[in-house]
Coordinates of C-alpha atoms and ligand atoms in Angstrom, one line a residue:
X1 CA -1.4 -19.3 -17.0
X2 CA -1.9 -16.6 -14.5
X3 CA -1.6 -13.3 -14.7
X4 CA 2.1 -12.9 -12.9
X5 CA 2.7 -16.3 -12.7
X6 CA 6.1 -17.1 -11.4
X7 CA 6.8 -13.4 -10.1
X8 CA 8.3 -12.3 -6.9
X9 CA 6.0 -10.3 -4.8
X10 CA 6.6 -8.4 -1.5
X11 CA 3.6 -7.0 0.1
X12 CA 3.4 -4.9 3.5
X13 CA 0.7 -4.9 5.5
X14 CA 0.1 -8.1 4.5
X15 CA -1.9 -9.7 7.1
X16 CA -5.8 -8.2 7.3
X17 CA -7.5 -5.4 4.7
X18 CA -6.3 -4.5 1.7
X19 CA -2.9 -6.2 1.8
X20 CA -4.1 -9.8 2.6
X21 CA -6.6 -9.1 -0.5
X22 CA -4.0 -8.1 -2.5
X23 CA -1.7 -11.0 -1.3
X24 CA -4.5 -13.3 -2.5
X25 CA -5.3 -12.2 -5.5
X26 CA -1.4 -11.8 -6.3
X27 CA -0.8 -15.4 -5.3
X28 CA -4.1 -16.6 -7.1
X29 CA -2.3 -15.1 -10.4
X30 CA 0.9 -17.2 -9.8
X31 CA 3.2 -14.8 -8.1
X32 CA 5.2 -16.0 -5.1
X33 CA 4.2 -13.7 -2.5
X34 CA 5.6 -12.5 0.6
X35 CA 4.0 -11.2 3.1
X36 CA 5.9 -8.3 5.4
X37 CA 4.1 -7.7 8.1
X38 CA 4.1 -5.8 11.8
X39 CA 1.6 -8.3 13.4
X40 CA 3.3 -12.2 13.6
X41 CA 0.4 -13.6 14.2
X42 CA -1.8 -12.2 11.0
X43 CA 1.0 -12.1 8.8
X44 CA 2.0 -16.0 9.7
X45 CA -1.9 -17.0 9.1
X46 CA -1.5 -15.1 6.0
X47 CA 1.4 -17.0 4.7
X48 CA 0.0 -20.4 5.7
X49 CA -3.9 -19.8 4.0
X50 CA -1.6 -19.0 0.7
X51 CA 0.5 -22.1 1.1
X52 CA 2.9 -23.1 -1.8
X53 CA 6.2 -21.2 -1.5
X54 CA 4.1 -17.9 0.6
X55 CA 6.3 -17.3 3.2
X56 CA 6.0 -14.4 6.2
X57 CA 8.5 -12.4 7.6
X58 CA 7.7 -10.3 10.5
X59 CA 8.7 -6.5 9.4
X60 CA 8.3 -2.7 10.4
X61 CA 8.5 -0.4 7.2
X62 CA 9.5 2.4 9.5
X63 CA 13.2 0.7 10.1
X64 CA 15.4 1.0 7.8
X65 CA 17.4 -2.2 9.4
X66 CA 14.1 -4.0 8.8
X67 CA 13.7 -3.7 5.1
X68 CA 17.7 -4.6 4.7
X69 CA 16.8 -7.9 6.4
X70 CA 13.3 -8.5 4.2
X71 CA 14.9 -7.9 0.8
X72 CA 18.2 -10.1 2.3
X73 CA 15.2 -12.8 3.1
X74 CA 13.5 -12.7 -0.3
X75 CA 16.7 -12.5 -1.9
X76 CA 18.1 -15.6 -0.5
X77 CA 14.6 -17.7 -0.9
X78 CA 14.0 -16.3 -4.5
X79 CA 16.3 -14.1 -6.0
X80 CA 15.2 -10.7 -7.2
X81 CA 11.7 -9.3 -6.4
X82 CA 9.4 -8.5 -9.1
X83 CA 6.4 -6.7 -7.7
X84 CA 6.5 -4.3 -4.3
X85 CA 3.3 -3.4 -3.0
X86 CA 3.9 -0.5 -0.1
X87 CA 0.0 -1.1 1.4
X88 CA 1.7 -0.9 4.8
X89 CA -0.5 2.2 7.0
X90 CA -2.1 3.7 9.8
X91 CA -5.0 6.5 10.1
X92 CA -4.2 7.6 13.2
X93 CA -2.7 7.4 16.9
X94 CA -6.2 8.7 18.4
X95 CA -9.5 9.1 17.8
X96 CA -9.4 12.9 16.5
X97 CA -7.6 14.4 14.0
X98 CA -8.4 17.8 13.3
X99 CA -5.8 20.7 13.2
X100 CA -6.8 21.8 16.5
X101 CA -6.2 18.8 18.3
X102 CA -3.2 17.0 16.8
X103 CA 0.0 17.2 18.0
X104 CA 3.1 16.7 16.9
X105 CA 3.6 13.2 18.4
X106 CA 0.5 11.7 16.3
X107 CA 1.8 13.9 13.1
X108 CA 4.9 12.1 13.6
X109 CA 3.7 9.1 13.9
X110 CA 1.6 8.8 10.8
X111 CA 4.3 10.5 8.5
X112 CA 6.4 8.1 10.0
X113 CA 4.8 5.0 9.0
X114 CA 3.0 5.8 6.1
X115 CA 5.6 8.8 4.2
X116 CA 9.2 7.2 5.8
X117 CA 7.7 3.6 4.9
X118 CA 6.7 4.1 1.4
X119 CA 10.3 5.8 0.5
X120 CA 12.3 3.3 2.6
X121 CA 10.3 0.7 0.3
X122 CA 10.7 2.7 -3.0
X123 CA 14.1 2.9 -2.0
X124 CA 14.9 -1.0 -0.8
X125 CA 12.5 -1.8 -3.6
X126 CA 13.9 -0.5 -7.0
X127 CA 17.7 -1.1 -5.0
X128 CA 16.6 -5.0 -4.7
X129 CA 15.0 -4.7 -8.5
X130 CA 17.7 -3.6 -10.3
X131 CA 20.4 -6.2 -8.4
X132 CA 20.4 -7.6 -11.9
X133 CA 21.4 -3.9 -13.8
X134 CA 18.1 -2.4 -15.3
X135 CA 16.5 -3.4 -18.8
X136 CA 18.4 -0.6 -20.6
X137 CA 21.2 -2.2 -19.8
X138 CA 20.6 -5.0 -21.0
X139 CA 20.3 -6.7 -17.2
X140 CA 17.2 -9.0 -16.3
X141 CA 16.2 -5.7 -13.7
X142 CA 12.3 -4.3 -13.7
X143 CA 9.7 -4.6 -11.6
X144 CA 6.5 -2.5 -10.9
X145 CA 5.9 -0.8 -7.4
X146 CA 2.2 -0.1 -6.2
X147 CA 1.9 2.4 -3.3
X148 CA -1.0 2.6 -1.4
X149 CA -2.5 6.3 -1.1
X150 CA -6.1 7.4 -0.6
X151 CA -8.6 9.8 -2.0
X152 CA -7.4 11.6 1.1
X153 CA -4.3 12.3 -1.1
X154 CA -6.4 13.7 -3.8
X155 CA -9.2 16.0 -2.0
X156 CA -9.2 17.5 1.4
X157 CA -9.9 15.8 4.3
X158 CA -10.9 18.2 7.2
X159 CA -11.0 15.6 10.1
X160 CA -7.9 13.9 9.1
X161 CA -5.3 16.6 8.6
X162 CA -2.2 14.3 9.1
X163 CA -3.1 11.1 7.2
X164 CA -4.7 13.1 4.5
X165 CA -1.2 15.2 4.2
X166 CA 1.0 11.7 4.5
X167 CA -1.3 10.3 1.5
X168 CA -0.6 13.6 -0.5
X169 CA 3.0 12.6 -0.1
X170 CA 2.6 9.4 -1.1
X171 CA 1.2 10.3 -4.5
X172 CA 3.8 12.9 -5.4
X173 CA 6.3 10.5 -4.4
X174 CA 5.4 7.6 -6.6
X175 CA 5.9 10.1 -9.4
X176 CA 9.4 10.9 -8.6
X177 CA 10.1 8.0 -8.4
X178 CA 8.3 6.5 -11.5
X179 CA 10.1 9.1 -13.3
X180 CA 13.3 8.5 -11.9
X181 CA 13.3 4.8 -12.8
X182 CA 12.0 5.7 -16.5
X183 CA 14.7 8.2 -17.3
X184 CA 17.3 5.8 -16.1
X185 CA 15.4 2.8 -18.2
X186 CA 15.5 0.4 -15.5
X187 CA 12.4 -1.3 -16.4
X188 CA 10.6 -0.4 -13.1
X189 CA 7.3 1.5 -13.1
X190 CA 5.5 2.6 -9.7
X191 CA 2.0 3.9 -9.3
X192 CA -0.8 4.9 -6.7
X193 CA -3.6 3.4 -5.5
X194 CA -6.5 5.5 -4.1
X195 CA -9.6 3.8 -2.5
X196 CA -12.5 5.7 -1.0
X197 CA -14.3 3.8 1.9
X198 CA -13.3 0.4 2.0
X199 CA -14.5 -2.1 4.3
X200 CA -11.5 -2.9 6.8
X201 CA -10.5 -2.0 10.5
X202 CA -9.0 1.0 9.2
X203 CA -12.5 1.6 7.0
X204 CA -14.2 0.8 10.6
X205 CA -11.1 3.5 12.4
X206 CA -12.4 6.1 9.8
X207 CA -16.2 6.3 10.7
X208 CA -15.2 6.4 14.2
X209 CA -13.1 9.2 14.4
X210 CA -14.7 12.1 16.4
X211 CA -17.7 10.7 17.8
X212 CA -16.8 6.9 17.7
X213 CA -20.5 6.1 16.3
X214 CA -19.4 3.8 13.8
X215 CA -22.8 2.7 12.4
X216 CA -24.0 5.8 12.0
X217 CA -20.9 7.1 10.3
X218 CA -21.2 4.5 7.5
X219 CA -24.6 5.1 7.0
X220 CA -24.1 9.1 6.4
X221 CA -20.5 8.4 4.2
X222 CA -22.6 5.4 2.0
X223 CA -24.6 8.8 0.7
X224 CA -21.5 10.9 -0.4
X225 CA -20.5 7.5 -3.0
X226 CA -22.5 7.7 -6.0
X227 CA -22.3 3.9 -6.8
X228 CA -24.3 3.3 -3.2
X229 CA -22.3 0.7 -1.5
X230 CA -18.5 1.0 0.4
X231 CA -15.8 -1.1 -1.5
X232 CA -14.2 -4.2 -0.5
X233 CA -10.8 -5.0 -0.2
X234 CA -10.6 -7.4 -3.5
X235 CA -12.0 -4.4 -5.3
X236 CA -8.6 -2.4 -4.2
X237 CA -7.1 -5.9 -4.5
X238 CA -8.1 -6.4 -8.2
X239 CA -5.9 -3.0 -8.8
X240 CA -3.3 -3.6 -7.4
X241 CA -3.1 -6.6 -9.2
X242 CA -3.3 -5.2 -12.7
X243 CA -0.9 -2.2 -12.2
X244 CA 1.5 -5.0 -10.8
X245 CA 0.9 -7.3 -13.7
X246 CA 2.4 -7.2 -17.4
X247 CA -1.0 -5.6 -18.2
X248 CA 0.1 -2.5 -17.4
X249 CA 3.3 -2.5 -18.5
X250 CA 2.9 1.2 -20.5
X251 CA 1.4 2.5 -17.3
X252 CA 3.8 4.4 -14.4
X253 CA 3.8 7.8 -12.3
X254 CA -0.6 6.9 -13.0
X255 CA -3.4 7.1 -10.1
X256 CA -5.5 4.5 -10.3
X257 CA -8.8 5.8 -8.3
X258 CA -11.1 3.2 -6.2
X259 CA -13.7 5.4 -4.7
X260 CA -17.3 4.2 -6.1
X261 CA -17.4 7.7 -7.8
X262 CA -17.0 9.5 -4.7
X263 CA -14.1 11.9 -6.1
X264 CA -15.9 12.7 -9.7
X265 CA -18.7 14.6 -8.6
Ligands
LIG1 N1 -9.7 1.0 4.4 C1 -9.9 2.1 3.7 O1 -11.0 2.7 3.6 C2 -8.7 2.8 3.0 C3 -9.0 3.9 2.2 C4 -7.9 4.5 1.5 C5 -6.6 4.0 1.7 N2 -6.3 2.9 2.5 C6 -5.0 2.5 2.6 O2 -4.8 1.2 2.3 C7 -3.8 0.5 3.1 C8 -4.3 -0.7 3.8 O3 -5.5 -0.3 4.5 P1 -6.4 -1.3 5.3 O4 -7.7 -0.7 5.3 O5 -6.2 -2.7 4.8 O6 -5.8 -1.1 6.8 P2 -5.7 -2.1 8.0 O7 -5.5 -1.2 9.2 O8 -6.9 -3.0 8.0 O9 -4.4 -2.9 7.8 C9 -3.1 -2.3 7.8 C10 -2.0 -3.3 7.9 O10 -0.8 -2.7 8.0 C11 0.0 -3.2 9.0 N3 1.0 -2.2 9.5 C12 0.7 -1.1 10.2 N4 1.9 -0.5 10.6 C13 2.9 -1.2 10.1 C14 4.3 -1.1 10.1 N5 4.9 -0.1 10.7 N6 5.0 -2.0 9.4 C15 4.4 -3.1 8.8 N7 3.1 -3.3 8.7 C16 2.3 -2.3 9.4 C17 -1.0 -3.6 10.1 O11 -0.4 -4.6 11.0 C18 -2.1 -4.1 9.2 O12 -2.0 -5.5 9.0 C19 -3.3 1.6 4.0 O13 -2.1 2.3 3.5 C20 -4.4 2.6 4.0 O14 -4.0 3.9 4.4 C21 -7.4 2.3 3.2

């Protein structure tokens, strides 16, 4: 038996990185998995490599129509979701991102996706989860939420002054809302996940902000993680999993750090 067989899963960002892991590993465990994704063509080849009941629906977490229409899907395929993984995200609209140089169109733009995104799926999410009326209440509700932050939500990141602030958010808000669902004993816990240097095209973005050496940039950042080698995605993926598993199930408002060490020294 696996571990979240037969459970409803949404994840954003589905199609490459950390959300395709995640989707794997989820399905792997026996969840049903959906994967909500900007690009059609990832998030389709996605859907089809998990076969079974996987299904894709295209989606932009920063419209608020657009997560009305993928709960409505999910709904009317499976009934209630179980598991919401916000993994949706983007670093940034250009290749530098200190204070000096970023205006207010690229700060927009990364709140916008990954602060608006996460509480417009925190809010869809636990409304969709509790359709049922929460445990309390002696409804079938509950669920468990997984947002994807960053150790740039944790320690200050000097080149990344936007992302690093949107990740910040993103930790404080899955508190909030962990609490929230707790008081009101709906059954829902939500956490945060917070990798280090993970080897994706975002972890590929990262080392080529500023000077666009990528190579080089992975070479000097493998020296600042103690455990000597960048994480992969399963790694982050093999989190996710257990905070949105059973396993868990005394766990919410935690951070769950992936970083190789790189935040404890
Ligand atoms: N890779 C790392 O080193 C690292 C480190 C810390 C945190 N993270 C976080 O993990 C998450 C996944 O990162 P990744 O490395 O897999 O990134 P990635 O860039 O490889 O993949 C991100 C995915 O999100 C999708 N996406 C972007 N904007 C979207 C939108 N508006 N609506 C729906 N989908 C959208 C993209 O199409 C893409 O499939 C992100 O939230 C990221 O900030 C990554």
């Amino acid at each position: 038996m696996g571990r979240v067989a037969g459970k409803i899963a949404i994840v954003t960002g589905g199609g490459t990185g950390i959300g395709r892991a995640a989707a794997t590993r989820l399905a792997e465990e026996g969840a049903i998995v959906t994967i909500a994704e900007f690009d059609a063509a990832n998030g389709q080849a996605v859907a089809e490599e998990l076969g079974g009941d996987a299904a894709f629906v295209e989606h932009d977490v920063r419209e608020e129509a657009s997560w009305q229409n993928l709960m409505k899907s999910v709904a009317d395929r499976h009934g209630r979701p179980d598991i919401l993984v916000n993994n949706a995200g983007i670093l940034a609209t250009n290749n530098n991102q200190e204070l000096a140089v970023t205006d207010l169109e690229q700060w927009r733009a990364v709140q916008q996706v990954n602060v608006e995104g996460v509480f417009l799926g925190c809010k869809y999410g636990v409304d969709a989860m509790i359709a049922n009326g929460g445990r309390a209440k002696g409804g079938a509700g509950g669920g468990a939420i997984v947002n994807m932050s960053s150790i740039a939500g944790l320690v200050a990141t000097a080149h990344l002054v936007a992302y690093g602030a949107s990740k910040g958010a993103v930790r404080q808000m899955t508190k909030s809302v962990a609490i929230d669902c707790a008081k009101k004993g709906l059954g829902i816990r939500c956490n945060s996940v917070h990798p280090g240097v993970i080897v994706t095209n975002m972890g590929n973005q990262v080392m080529g902000m500023g000077n666009g050496n990528v190579e080089a940039n992975w070479e000097a950042r493998l020296n600042l993680v103690p455990m000597g080698e960048p994480g992969q995605a399963v790694d982050v993926a093999n989190c996710i999993l257990f905070l949105a598993s059973d396993e868990a199930r005394h766990i919410t408002g935690a951070e769950l750090v992936v970083d190789g060490g790189m935040t404890a020294i």
